[in-house]
Coordinates of C-alpha atoms (C1' of nucleotides) in Angstrom, one line a residue:
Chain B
X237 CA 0.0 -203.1 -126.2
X238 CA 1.6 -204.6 -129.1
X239 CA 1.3 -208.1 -130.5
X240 CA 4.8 -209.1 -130.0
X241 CA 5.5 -213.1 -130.7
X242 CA 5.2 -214.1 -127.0
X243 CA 1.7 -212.5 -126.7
X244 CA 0.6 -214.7 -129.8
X245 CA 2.1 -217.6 -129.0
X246 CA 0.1 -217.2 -125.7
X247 CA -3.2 -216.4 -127.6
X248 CA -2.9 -219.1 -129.4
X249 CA -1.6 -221.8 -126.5
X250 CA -4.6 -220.7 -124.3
X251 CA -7.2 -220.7 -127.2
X252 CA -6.1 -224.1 -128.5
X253 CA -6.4 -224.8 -124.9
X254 CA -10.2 -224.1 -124.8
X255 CA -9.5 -221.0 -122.3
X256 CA -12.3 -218.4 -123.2
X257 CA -11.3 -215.2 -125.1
X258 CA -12.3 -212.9 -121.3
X259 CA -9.7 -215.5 -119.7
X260 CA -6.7 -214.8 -122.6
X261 CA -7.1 -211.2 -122.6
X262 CA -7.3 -211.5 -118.7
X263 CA -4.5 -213.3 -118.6
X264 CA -2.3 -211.3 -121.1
X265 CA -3.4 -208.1 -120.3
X266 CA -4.0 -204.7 -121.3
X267 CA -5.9 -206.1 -124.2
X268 CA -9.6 -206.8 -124.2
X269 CA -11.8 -209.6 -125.3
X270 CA -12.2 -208.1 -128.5
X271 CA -9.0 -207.8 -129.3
X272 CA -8.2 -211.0 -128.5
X273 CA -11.0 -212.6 -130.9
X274 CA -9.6 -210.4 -133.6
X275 CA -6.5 -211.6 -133.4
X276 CA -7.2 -214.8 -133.4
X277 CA -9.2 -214.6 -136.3
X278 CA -6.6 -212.8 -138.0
X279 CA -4.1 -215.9 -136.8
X280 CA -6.6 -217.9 -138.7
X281 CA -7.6 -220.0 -135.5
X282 CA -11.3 -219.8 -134.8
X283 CA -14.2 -221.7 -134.3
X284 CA -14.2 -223.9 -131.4
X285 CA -17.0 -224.3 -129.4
X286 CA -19.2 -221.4 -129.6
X287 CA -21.9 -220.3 -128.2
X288 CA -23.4 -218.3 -130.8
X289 CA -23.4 -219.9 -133.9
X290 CA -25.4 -222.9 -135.4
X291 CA -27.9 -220.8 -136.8
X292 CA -28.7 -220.4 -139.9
X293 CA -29.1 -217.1 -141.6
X294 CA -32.9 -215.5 -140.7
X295 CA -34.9 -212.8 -142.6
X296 CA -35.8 -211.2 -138.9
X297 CA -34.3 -207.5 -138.8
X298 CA -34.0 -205.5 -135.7
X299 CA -35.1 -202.0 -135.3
X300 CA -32.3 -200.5 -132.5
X301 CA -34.6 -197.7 -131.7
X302 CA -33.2 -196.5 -128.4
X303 CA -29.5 -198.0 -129.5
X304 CA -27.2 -195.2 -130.0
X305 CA -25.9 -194.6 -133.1
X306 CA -25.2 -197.0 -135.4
X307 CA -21.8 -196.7 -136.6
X308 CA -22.7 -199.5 -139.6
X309 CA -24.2 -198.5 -142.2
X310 CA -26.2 -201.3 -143.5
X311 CA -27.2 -200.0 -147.0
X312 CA -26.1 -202.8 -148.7
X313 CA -26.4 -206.4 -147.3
X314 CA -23.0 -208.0 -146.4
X315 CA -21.9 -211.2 -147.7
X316 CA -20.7 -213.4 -145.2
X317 CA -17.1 -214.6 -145.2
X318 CA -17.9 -218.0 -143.6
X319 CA -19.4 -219.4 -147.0
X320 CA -15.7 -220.4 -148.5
X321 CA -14.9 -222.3 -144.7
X322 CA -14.0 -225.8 -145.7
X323 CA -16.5 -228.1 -144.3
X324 CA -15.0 -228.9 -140.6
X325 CA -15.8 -232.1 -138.8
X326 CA -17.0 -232.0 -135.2
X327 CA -15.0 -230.2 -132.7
X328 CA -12.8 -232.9 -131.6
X329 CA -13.2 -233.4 -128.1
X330 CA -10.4 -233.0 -125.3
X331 CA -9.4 -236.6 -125.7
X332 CA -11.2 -239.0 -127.6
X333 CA -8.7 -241.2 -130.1
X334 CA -10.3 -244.1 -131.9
X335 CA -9.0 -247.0 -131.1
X336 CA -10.4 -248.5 -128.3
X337 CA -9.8 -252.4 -129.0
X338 CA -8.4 -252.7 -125.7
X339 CA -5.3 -252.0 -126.9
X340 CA -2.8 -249.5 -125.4
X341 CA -2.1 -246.1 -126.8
X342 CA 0.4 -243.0 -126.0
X343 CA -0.4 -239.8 -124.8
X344 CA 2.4 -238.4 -125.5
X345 CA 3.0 -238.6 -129.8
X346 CA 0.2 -235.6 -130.2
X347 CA 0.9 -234.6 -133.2
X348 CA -1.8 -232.7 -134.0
X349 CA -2.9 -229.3 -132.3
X350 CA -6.7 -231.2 -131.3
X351 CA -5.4 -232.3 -128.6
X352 CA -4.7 -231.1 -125.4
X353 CA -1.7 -230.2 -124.6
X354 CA -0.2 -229.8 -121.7
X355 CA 0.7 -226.4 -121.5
X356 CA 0.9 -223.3 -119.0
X357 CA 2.1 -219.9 -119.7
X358 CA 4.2 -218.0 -117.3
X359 CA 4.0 -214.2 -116.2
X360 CA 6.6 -213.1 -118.5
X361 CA 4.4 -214.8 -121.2
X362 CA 6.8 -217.7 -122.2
X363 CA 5.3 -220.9 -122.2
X364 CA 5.6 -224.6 -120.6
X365 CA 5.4 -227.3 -122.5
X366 CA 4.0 -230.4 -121.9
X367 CA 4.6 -234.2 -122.8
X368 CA 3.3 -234.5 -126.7
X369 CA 6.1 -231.3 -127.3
X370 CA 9.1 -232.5 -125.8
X371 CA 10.2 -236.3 -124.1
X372 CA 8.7 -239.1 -126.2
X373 CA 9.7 -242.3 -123.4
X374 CA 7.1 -244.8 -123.3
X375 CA 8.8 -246.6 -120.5
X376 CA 6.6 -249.5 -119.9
X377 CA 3.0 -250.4 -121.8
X378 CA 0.9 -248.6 -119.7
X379 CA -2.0 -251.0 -118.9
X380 CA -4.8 -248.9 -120.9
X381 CA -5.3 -245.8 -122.4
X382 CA -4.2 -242.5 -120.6
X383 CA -6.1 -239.5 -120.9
X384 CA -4.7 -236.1 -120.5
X385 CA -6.8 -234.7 -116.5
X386 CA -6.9 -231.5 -115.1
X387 CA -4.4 -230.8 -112.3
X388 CA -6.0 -229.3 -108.7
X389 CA -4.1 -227.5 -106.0
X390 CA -3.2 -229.8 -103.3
X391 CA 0.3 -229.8 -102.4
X392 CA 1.7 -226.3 -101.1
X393 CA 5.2 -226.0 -102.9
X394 CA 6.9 -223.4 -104.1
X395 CA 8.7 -224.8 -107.1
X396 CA 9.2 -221.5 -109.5
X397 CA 10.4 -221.4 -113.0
X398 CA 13.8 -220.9 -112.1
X399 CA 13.8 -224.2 -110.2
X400 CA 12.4 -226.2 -113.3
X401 CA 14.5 -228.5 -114.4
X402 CA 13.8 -232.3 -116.2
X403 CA 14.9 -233.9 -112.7
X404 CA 11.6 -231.9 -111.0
X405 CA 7.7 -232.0 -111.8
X406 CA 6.6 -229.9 -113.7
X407 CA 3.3 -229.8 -112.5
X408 CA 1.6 -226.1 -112.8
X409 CA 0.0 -225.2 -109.3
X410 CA -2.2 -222.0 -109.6
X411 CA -2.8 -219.5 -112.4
X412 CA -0.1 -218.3 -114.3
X413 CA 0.5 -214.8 -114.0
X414 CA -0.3 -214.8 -110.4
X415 CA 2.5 -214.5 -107.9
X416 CA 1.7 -218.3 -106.2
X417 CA 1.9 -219.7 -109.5
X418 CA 4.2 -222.5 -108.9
X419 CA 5.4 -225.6 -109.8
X420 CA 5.4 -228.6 -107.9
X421 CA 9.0 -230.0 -107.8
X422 CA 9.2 -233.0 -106.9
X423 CA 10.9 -235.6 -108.3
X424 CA 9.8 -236.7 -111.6
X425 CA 9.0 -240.4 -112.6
X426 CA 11.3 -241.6 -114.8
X427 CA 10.2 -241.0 -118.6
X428 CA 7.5 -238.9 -117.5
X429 CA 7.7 -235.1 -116.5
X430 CA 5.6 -235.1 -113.7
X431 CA 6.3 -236.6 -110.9
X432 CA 4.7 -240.0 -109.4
X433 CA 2.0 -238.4 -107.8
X434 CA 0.8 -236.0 -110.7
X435 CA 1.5 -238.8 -113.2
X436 CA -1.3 -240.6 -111.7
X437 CA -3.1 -237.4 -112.3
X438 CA -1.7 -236.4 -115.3
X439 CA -2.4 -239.9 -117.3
X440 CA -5.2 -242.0 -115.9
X441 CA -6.3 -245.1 -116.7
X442 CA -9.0 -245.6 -118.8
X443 CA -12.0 -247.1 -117.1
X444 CA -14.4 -249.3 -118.9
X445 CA -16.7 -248.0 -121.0
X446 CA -19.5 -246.6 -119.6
X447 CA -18.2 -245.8 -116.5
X448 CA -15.8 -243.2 -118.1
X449 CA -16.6 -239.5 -117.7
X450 CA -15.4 -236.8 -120.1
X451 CA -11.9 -235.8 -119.4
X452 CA -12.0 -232.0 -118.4
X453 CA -10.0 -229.4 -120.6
X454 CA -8.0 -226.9 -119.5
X455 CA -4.3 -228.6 -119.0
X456 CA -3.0 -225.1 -118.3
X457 CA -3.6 -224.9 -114.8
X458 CA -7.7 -224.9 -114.4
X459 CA -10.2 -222.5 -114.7
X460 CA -9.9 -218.8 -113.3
X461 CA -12.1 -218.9 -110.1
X462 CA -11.9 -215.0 -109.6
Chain H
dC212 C1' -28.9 -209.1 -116.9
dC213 C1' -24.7 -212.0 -117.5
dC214 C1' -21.8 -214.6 -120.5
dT215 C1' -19.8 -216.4 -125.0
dG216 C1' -17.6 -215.9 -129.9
dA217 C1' -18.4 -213.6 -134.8
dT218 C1' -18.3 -209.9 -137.7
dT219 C1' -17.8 -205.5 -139.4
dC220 C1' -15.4 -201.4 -140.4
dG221 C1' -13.0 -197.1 -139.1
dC222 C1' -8.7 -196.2 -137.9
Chain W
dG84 C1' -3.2 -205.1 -138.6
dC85 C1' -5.8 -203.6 -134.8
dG86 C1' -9.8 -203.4 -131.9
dA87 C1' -14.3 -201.0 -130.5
dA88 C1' -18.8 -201.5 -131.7
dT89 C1' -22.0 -204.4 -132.8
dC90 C1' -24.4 -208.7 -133.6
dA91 C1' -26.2 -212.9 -132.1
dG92 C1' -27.0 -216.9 -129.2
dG93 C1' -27.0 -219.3 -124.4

DNA sequence: CCCTGATTCGC
DNA sequence: GCGAATCAGG
């Protein structure tokens, strides 16, 4: 398998999206997880939260006795790369924007690539695109803030690709690449590209502080559950 | 053990 | 450029 642009562009939707490198070269296919974490270090994209790092560099050697052979050959100690990385702030979370004066603030203006995004890649590879890439309506002030959320299979339609239009929800339904992976179709609210229903799921109203709980990641269509 | 991402290096 | 092998932490 070849890197063609759709393959990228789907590496790179799904790892912005916080899906894990197993789950992008699941989902693409005849790739492995390697080869998906090279590539995306060769994209330049990298980082996010990962589980192996924050370390700092330790004298402590190992001695892979019963390991078979080394391929390495670690005569000479190897610089690492990572000491030219500009100096990154904290992984931004899912949604956090500043301002929280009480005052109200669009979801859909992300400019940035921080943020989720509401995105779901079909089989073929080609991608959906979610409220920050293409309407900007901010119909009336929404009352607080609105926070990106995690859709969950409830309603049983059968809306496909082919039936997507801006009159119809575009609410993902499943995993993409799967043959139920649907849309849900309904009728969309007026400015928004979901429909009523999923626009209370999509954008939800920011409780008070304190009683808020983190706002889950994954926009493009949950986590694998296989 | 499993998982994760990071890195190296032969191809 | 690609990705298996490897490393390293949870």
């Amino acid at each position: 398998m070849s890197w063609t642009d759709e393959r990228i562009a789907t590496l790179k939707k799904m790892w912005e999206g916080g899906a894990t490198a197993s789950q992008i070269a699941d989902e693409l296919g005849g790739v492995s997880r390697n080869a998906v974490i090279g590539k995306a270090h060769r994209l330049g994209l990298k980082s996010r939260p990962s589980p192996v790092k924050a370390n700092e560099p330790k004298k402590a050697d190992k001695a892979p006795a019963a390991k078979a052979a080394p391929k390495k050959a670690p005569a000479a100690p190897r610089p690492a790369a990572k000491a030219a990385d500009a100096p990154k702030p904290a992984p931004a979370p899912r949604a956090a924007p500043a301002g929280q004066g009480g005052n109200a603030s669009q979801p859909l203006p992300h400019t940035g690539t921080d943020l989720p995004k509401i995105v779901s890649v079909g089989p073929g590879g080609f991608l959906r695109q979610g409220p920050g890439d293409q309407q900007a309506p901010i119909p009336p002030a929404p009352p607080r803030r609105l926070v990106p959320a995690k859709p969950s299979p409830e309603i049983a339609d059968k809306t496909s690709l082919l039936d997507l239009s801006d009159k119809v929800c575009r609410w993902p339904m499943g995993h993409p690449g799967e043959p139920d992976f649907h849309f849900c179709g309904e009728p969309v609210n007026p400015g928004f590209p979901y429909c009523v229903e999923h626009c209370g799921r999509a954008y939800q109203a920011q409780l008070p502080r304190g009683a808020r709980r983190p706002p889950p990641p994954l926009p493009f269509g949950g986590p694998r559950v296989r």
